[in-house]
Coordinates of C-alpha atoms and ligand atoms in Angstrom, one line a residue:
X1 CA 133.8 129.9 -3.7
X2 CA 134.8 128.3 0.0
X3 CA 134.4 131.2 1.9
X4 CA 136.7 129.6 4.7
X5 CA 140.1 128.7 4.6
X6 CA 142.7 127.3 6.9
X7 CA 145.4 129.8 4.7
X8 CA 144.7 132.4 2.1
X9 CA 147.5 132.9 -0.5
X10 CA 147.6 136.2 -1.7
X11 CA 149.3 136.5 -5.3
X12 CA 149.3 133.2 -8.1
X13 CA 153.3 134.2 -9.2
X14 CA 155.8 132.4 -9.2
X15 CA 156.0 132.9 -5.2
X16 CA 152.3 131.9 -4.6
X17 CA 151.4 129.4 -6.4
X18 CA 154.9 127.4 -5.4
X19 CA 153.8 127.7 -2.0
X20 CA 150.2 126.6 -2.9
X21 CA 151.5 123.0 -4.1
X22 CA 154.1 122.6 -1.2
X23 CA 151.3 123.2 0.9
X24 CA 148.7 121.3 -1.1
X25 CA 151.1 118.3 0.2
X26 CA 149.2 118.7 3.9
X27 CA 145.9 118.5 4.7
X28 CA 144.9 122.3 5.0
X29 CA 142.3 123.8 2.9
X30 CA 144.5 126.6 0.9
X31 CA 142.7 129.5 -1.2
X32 CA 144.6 131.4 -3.2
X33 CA 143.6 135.0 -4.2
X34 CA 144.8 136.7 -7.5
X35 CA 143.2 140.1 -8.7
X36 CA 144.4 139.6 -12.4
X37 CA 142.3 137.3 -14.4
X38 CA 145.1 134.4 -14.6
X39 CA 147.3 133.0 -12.4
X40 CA 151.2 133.7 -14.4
X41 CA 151.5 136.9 -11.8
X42 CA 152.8 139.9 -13.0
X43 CA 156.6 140.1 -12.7
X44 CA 157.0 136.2 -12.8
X45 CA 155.4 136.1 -16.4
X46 CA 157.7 139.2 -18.0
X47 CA 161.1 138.0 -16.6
X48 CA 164.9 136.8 -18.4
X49 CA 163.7 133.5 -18.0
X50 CA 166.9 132.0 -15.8
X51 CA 166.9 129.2 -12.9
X52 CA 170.2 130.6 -11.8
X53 CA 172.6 127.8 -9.7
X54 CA 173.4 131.2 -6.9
X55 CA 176.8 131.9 -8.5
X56 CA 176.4 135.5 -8.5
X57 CA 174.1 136.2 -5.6
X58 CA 175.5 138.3 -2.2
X59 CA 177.4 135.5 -0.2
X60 CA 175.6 134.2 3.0
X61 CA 172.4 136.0 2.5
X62 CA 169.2 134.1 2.6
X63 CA 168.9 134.8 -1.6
X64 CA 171.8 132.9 -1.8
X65 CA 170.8 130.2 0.6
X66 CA 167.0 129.4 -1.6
X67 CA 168.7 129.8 -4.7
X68 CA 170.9 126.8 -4.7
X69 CA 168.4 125.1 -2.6
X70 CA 166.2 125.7 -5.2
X71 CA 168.4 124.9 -8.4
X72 CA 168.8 121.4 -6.6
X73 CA 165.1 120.7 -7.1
X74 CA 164.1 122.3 -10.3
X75 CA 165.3 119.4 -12.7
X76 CA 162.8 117.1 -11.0
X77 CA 160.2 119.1 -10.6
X78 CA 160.5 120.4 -14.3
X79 CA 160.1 116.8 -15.3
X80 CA 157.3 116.2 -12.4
X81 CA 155.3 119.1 -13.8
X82 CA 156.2 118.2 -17.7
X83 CA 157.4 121.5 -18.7
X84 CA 160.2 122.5 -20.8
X85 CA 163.6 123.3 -18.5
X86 CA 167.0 123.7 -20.7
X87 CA 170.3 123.4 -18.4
X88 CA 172.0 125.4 -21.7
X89 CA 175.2 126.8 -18.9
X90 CA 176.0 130.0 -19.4
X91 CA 179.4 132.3 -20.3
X92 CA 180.2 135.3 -18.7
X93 CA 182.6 136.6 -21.6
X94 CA 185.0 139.8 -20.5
X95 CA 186.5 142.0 -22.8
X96 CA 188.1 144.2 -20.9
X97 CA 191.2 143.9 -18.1
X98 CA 189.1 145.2 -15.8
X99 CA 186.5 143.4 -17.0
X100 CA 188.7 140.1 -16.2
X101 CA 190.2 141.4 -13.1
X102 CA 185.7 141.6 -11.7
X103 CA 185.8 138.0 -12.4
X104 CA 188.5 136.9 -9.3
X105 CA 185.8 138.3 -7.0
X106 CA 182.6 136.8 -8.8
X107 CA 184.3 133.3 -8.8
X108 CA 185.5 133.9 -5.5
X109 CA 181.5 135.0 -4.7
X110 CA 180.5 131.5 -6.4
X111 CA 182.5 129.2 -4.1
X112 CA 181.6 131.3 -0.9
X113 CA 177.8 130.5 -2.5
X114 CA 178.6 126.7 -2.7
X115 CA 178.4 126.6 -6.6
X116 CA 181.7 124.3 -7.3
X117 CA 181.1 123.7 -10.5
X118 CA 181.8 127.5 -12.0
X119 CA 185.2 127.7 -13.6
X120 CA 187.5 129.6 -15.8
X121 CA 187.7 129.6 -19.5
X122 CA 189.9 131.0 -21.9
X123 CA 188.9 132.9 -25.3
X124 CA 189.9 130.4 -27.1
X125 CA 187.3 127.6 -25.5
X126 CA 184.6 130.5 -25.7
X127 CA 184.9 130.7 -28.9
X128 CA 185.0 127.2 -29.3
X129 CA 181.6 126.9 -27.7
X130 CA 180.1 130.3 -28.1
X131 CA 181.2 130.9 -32.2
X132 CA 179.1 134.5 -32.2
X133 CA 180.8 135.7 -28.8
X134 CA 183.0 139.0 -29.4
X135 CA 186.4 138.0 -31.1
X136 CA 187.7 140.9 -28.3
X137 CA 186.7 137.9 -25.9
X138 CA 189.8 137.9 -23.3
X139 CA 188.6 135.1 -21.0
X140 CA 184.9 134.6 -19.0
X141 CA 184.0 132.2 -16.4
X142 CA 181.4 129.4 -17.2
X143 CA 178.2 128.4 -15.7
X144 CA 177.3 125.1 -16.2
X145 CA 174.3 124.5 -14.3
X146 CA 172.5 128.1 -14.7
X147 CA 169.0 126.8 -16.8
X148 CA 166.2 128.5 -19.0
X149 CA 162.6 127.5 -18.7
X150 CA 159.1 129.0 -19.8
X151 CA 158.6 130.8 -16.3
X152 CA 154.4 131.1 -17.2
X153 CA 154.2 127.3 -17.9
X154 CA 156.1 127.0 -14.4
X155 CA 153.4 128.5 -12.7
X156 CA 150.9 126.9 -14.8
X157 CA 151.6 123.9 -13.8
X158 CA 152.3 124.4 -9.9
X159 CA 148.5 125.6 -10.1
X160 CA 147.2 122.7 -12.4
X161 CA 148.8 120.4 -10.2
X162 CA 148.2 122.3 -6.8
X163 CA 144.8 122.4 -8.0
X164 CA 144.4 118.9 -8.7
X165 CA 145.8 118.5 -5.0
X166 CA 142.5 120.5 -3.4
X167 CA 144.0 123.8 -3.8
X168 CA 141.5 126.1 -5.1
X169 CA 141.9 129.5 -6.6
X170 CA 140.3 132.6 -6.8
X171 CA 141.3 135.1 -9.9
X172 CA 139.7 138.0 -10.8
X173 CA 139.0 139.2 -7.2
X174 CA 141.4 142.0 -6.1
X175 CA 142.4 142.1 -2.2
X176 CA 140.9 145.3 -0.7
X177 CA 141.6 145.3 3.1
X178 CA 142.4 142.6 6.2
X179 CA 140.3 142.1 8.9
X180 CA 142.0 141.2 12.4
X181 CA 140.2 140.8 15.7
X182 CA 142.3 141.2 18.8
X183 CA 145.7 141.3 16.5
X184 CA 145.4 138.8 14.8
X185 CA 143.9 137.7 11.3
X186 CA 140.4 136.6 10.8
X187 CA 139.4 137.6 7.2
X188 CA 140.5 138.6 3.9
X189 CA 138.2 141.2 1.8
X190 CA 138.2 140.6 -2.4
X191 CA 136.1 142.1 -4.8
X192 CA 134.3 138.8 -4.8
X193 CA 133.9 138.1 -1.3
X194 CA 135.5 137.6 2.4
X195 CA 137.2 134.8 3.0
X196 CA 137.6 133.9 6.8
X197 CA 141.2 132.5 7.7
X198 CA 143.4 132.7 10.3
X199 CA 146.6 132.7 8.5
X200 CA 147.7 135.1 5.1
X201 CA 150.6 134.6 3.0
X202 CA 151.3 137.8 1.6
X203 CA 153.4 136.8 -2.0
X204 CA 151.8 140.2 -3.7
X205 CA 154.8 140.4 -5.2
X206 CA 155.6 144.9 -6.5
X207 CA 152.1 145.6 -4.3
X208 CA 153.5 143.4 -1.1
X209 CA 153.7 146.4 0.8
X210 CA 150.5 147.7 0.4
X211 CA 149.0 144.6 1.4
X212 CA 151.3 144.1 4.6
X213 CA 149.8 147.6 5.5
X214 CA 145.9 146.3 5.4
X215 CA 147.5 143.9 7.9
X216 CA 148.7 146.5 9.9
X217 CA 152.7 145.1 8.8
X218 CA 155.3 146.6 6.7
X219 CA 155.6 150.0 8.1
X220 CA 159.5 149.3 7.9
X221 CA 159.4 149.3 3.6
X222 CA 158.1 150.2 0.7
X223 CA 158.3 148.4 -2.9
X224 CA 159.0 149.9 -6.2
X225 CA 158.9 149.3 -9.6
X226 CA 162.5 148.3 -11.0
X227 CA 161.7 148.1 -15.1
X228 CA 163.7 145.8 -17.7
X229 CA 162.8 145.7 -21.3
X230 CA 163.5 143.3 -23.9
X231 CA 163.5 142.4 -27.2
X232 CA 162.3 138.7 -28.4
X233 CA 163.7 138.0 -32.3
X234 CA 161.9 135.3 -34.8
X235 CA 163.5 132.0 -34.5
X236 CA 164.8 132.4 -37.8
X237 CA 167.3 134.9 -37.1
X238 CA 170.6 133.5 -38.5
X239 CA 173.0 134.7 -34.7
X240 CA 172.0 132.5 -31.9
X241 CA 173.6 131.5 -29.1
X242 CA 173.0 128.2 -27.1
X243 CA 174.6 129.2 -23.8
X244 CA 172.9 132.7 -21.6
X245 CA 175.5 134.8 -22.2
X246 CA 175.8 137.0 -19.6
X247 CA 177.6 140.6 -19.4
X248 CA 180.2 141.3 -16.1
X249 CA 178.1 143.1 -13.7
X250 CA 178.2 146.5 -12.2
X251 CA 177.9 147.3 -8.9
X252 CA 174.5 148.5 -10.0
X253 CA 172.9 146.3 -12.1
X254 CA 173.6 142.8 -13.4
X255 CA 173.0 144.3 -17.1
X256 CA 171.4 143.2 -20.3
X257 CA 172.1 139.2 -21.7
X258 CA 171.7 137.2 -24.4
X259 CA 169.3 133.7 -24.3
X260 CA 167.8 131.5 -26.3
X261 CA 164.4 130.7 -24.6
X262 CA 162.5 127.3 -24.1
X263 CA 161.0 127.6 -27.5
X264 CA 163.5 129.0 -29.4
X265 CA 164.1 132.5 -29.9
X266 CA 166.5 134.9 -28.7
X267 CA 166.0 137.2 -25.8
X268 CA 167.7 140.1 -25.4
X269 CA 167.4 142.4 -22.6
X270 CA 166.5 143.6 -19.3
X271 CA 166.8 147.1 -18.8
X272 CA 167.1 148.5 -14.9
X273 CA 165.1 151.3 -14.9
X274 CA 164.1 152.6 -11.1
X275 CA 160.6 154.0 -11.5
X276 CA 157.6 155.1 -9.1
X277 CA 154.6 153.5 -11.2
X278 CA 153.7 150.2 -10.6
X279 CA 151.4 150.4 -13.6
X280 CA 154.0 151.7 -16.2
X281 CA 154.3 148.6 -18.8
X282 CA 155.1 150.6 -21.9
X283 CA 158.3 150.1 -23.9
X284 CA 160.4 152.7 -25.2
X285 CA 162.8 153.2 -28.1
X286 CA 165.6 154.9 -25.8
X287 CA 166.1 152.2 -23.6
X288 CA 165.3 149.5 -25.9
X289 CA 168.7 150.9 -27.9
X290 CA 170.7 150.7 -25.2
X291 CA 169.5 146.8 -25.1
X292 CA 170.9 146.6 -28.8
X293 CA 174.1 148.4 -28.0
X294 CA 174.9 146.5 -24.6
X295 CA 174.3 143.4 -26.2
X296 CA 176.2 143.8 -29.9
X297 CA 179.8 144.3 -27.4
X298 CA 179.0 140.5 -26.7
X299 CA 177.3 139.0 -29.3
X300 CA 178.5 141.6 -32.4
X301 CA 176.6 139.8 -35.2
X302 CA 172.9 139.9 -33.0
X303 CA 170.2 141.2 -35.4
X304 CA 167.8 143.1 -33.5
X305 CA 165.8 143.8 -37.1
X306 CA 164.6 140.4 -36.4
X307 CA 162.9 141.0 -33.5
X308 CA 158.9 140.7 -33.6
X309 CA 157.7 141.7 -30.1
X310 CA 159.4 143.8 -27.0
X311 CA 158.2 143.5 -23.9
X312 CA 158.7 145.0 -20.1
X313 CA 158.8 143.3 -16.6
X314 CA 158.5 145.7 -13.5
X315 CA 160.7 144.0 -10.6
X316 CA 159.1 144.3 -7.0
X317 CA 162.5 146.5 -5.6
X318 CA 162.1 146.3 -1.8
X319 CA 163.6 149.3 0.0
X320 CA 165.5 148.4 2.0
X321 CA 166.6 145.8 0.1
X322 CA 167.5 141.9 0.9
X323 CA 164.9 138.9 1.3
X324 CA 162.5 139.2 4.1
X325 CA 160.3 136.0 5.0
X326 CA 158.3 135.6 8.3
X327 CA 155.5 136.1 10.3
X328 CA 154.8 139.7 10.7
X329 CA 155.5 141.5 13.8
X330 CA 152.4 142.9 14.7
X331 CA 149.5 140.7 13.8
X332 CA 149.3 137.1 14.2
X333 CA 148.5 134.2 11.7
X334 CA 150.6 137.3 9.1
X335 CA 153.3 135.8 6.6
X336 CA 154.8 138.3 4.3
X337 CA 157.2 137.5 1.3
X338 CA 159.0 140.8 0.3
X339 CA 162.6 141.8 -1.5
X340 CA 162.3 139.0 -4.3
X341 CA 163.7 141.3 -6.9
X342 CA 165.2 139.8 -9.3
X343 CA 165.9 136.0 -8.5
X344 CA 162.3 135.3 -7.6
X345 CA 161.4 132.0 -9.9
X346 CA 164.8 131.0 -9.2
X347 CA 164.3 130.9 -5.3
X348 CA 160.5 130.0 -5.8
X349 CA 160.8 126.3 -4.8
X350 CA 163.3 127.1 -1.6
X351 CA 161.0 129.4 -0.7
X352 CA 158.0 127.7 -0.4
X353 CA 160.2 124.5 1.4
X354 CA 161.4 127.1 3.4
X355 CA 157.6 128.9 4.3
X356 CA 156.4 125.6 4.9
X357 CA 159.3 124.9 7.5
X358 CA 158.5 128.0 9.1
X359 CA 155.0 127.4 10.2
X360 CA 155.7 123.8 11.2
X361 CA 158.4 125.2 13.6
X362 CA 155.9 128.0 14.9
X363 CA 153.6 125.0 16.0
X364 CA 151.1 124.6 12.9
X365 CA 150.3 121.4 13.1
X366 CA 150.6 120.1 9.3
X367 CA 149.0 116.4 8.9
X368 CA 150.8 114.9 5.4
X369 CA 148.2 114.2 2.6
X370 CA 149.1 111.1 1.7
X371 CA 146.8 111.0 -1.5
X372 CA 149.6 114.0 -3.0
X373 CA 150.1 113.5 -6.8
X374 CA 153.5 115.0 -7.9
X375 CA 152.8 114.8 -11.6
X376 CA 150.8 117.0 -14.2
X377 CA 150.4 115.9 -17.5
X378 CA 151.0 119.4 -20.0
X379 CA 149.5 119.6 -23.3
X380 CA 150.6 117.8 -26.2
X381 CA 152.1 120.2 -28.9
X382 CA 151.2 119.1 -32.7
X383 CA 154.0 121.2 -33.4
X384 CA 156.7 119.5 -31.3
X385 CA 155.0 115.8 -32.7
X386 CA 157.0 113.6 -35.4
X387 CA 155.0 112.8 -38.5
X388 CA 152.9 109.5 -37.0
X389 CA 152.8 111.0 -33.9
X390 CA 150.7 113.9 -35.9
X391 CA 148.8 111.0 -37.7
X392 CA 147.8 108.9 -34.3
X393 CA 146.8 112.7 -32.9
X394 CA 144.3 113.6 -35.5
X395 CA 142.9 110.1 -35.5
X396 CA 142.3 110.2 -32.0
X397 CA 140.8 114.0 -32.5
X398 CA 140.2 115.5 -35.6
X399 CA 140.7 119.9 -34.2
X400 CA 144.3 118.3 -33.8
X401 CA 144.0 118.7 -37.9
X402 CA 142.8 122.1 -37.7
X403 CA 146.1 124.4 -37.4
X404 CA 145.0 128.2 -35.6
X405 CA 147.9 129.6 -35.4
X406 CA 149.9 128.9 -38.4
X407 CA 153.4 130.6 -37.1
X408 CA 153.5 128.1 -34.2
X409 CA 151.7 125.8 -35.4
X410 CA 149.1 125.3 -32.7
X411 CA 145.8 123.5 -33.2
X412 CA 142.1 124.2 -31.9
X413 CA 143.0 120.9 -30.0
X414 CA 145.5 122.2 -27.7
X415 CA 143.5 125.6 -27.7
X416 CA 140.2 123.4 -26.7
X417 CA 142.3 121.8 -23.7
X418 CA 144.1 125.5 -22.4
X419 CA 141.0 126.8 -22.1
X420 CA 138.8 123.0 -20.0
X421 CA 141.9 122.8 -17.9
X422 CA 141.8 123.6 -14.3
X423 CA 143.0 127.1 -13.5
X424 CA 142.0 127.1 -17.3
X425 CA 142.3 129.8 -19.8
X426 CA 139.5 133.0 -19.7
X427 CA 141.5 135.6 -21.8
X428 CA 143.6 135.8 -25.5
X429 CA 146.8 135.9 -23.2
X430 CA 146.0 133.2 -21.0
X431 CA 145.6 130.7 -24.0
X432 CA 149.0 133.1 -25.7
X433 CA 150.8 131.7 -22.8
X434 CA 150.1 128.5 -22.3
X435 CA 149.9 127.0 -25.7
X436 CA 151.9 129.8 -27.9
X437 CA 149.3 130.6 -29.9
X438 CA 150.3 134.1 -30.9
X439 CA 153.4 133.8 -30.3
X440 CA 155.0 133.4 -33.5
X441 CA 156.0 136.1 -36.5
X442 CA 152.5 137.8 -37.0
X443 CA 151.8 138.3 -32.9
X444 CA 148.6 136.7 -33.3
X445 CA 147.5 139.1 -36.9
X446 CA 145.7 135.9 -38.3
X447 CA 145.0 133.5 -34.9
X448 CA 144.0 136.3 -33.2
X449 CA 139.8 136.7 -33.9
X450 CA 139.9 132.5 -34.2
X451 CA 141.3 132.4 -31.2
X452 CA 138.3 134.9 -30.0
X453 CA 136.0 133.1 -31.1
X454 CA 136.6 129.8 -29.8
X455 CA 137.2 131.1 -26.2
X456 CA 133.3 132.8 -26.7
X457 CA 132.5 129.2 -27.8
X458 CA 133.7 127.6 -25.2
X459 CA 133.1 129.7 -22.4
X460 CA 129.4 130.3 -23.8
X461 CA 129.6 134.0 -23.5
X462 CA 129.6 136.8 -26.7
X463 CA 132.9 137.6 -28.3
X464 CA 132.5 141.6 -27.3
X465 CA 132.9 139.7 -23.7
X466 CA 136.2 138.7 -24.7
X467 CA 139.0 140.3 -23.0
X468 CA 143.3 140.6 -24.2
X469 CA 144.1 140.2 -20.2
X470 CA 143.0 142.5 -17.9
X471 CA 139.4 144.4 -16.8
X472 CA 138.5 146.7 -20.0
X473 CA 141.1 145.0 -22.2
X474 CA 138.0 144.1 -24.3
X475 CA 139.5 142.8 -27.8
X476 CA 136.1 143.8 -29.7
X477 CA 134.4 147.7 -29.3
X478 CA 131.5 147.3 -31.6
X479 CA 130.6 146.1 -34.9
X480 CA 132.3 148.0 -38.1
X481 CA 129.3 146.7 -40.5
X482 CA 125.7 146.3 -39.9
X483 CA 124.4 142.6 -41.0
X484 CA 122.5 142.9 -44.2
X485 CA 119.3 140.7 -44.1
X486 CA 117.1 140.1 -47.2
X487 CA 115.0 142.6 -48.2
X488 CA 116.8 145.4 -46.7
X489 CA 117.7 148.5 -48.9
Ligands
LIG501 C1 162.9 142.3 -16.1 C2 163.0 141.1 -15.1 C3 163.9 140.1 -15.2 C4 163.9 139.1 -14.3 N1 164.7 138.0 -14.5 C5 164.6 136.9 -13.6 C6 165.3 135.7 -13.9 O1 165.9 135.5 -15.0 N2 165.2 134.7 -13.0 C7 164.6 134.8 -11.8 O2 164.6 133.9 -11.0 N3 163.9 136.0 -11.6 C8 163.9 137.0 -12.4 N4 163.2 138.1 -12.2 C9 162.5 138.3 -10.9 C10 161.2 137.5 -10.8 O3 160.5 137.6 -12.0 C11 160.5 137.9 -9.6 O4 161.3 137.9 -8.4 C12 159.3 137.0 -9.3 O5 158.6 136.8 -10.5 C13 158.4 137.5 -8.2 O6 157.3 136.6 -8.1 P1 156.1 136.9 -7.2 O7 155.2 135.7 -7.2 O8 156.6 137.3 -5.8 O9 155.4 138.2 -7.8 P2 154.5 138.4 -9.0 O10 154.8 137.6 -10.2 O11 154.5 139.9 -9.3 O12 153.1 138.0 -8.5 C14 152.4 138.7 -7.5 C15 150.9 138.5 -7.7 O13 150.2 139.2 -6.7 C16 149.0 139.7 -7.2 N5 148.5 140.8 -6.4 C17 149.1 142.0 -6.1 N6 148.2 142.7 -5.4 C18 147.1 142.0 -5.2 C19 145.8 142.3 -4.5 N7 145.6 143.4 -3.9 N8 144.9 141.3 -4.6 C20 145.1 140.2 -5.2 N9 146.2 139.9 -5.8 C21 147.2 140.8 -5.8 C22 149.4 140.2 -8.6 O14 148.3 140.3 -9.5 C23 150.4 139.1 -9.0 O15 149.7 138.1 -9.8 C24 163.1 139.2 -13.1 C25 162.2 140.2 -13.0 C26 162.1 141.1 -14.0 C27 161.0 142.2 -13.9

């Protein structure tokens, strides 16, 4: 590890590691600092999965101002970074009078937002385009340019492709304290070492706070953990929808929609649940009912028997609320990132455009790097591949032949290349997530000890090393049967 750096990044989300390749376009040497054991971060991996166009966000707020700014850039960068980005549109369906009387003001909210393109539709064209929508359907507004994409892949690939561009990144080590002589920054403090730096970009996401505190920042707020469950069907199910379908919102919460995902399955979900542990991941059957209910008054025919995994995301929550990026207060060469809530991949590339802008205009003196390359290559999916496309594959390397994950389809080829990558693949999740293996019907029943196994082969470490995701998530406790050699009774 470099043990200097001109800026430490703390946090690989969707925040950080955006940041880390807008910066990664100058010559400064950038670490960023991650204590999980992949870069995906925590809520920016366990999200709804929407580049929303701003339609719906609080007039003349800075939200509102990175959101579009940032739905502007994502189709380009989607195809820079060569992942998967749907612009599917969304409906906003109402069913009640009142329902369609909440829709003036969000239409009105759209324009004030600069999102033109939002307009009115009747229930007969909802229908039209949206067959499984309620037949109560009384009128909606639609959404053309809100988007679905695979929000891991999307930080994936900013850190594949920052990384290629002399970023370099440090997971597994946990941030434990700031040093700062004479008010200002001089070093961080992980679990695997001090960096020295004189600037800190604080994108810890839900534990933001704590870390603007080891900076001697952030008296001012406190984050907490806002949960939303969901459910994910098979992609078999016979009701899906092709547009996000989105329920009116309440002056509380935008409530629980409807999406097919990147890859194909419904979503369904989140739940708003206001809690005080940032550690509470479980699921539970209460709220996950409410996901079914809520969502059967849009879609009636949805069958949630179909689904084969839930899952939770824990929404940093500032309080107060609202987007707050800048240079802290207190200490010098301090950036915090805080009050992302729930638009945070949406607003990722604005913001780091935006963090970028901010230190040129405080003096930092960024030199271009002219040798920047915009483009990542992502990993060829056998699944995805016509028949000679397949054929040419396997020719070119046989493990393309040899299938691991039978309900995706994924091959010990595209395993071999999550795991030799940069920012590559250490855990079961980390190669879950970037090639899907896992994914599927049987949540990884059958891939599941091949997929062990080949990460122990190719990191050259025992399987019992092997972890699901985090420290202690070992995915082997000890051997059920003793070997039998010859000659033993
Ligand atoms: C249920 C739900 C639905 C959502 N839906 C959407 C949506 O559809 N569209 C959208 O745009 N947004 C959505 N959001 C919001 C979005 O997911 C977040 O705003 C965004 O992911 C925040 O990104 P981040 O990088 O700031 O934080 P995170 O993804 O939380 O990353 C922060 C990182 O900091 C690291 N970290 C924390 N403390 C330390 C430490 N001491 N040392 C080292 N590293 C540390 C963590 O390990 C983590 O990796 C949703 C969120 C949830 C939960």
């Amino acid at each position: 590890m470099n043990d200097r750096a001109d800026i430490v990044i703390i946090g690989a989300g969707a925040v950080g590691t955006a940041i880390a390749r807008e910066l990664s376009k100058y010559q400064v040497r950038v670490v960023v600092v991650d204590k999980r054991d992949d870069v995906g971060g925590d809520a920016s991996k366990s999200n709804s999965s929407i580049i929303c166009s701003g339609f719906d966000c609080t007039p003349g707020t800075l939200e509102s101002q990175l959101c579009v700014a940032s739905r502007a850039m994502f189709d380009r960068t989607a195809e820079e970074l060569d992942i998967p980005f749907r612009v599917c549109g969304a409906i906003m369906p109402a069913v009640t009078q009142e329902q369609m009387d909440i829709l003036v003001q969000i239409y009105r909210d759209a324009f004030e937002n600069h999102v033109y393109d939002v307009e009115y539709v009747s229930a007969g064209q909802i229908l039209q385009m949206e067959p499984e929508v309620s037949p109560h359907v009384l009128g909606g507004l639609y959404i053309p340019r809100d988007a679905v994409i695979d929000p891991f892949l999307l930080v994936v690939a900013e850190a594949e492709n920052a990384s290629a561009n002399g970023v370099e990144f440090l997971l597994d080590a946990a941030v434990t304290d700031i040093i700062t002589e004479n008010g200002r920054i001089h070093a961080v403090e992980t679990t695997k070492g001090t960096i020295r730096t004189e600037y800190v970009i604080n994108a810890a996401g839900l534990f933001c706070d704590e870390i603007a505190r080891m900076a001697g920042e952030g008296g001012d707020f406190v984050v907490k953990p806002r949960k939303g469950q969901f459910f994910i069907l098979d992609k078999n199910t016979v009701c899906k929808t092709s547009h996000i379908i989105y329920p009116i919102p309440t002056p509380e919460t935008r409530g629980k929609l409807l999406l097919q995902t990147v890859h194909g399955n419904m979503l369904l979900g989140p739940t708003a649940e206001d809690l005080e542990d940032k550690e509470d991941h479980g699921v539970t059957g209460n709220e996950l009912e409410g996901v079914e209910r809520d969502c059967r008054r849009l879609v009636p025919n949805i069958q949630v028997k179909d689904a084969i995994t839930q899952y939770c995301g824990l929404r940093p929550n500032r309080i107060p609320a609202g987007y707050h990026i800048g240079f802290g207060e207190k200490t010098k060469g301090y950036f915090g990132i805080s009050g992302v809530r729930s638009t945070g991949v949406s607003t990722s590339l604005g913001i780091a455009k935006y963090v970028v802008r901010m230190f040129q205009d405080a003096g930092a003196v960024l030199e271009r790097n002219y040798d920047f390359n915009p483009r990542r290559k992502g990993i060829e999916r056998f699944s995805d591949a016509s028949d000679e496309r397949r054929a040419q594959l396997i020719a070119e390397n046989p493990l393309y032949g040899r299938v691991v994950c039978r309900c995706e389809t994924v091959t010990e080829a595209e395993i071999l290349q999550a795991i030799h990558r940069p920012v590559g693949a250490r855990t079961v999740d980390a190669v879950k997530r970037r090639v899907r293996a896992g994914t599927g019907r049987c949540q990884g029943g059958f891939c599941g000890p091949k997929v062990i196994e080949i990460l122990a082969r190719e990191l050259n470490i025992p399987a019992a090393e092997i972890r699901k995701n985090l420290d202690g998530s070992y995915m082997l406790t000890g051997q059920i049967r003793e070997e039998k050699r010859c000659g033993d009774a």
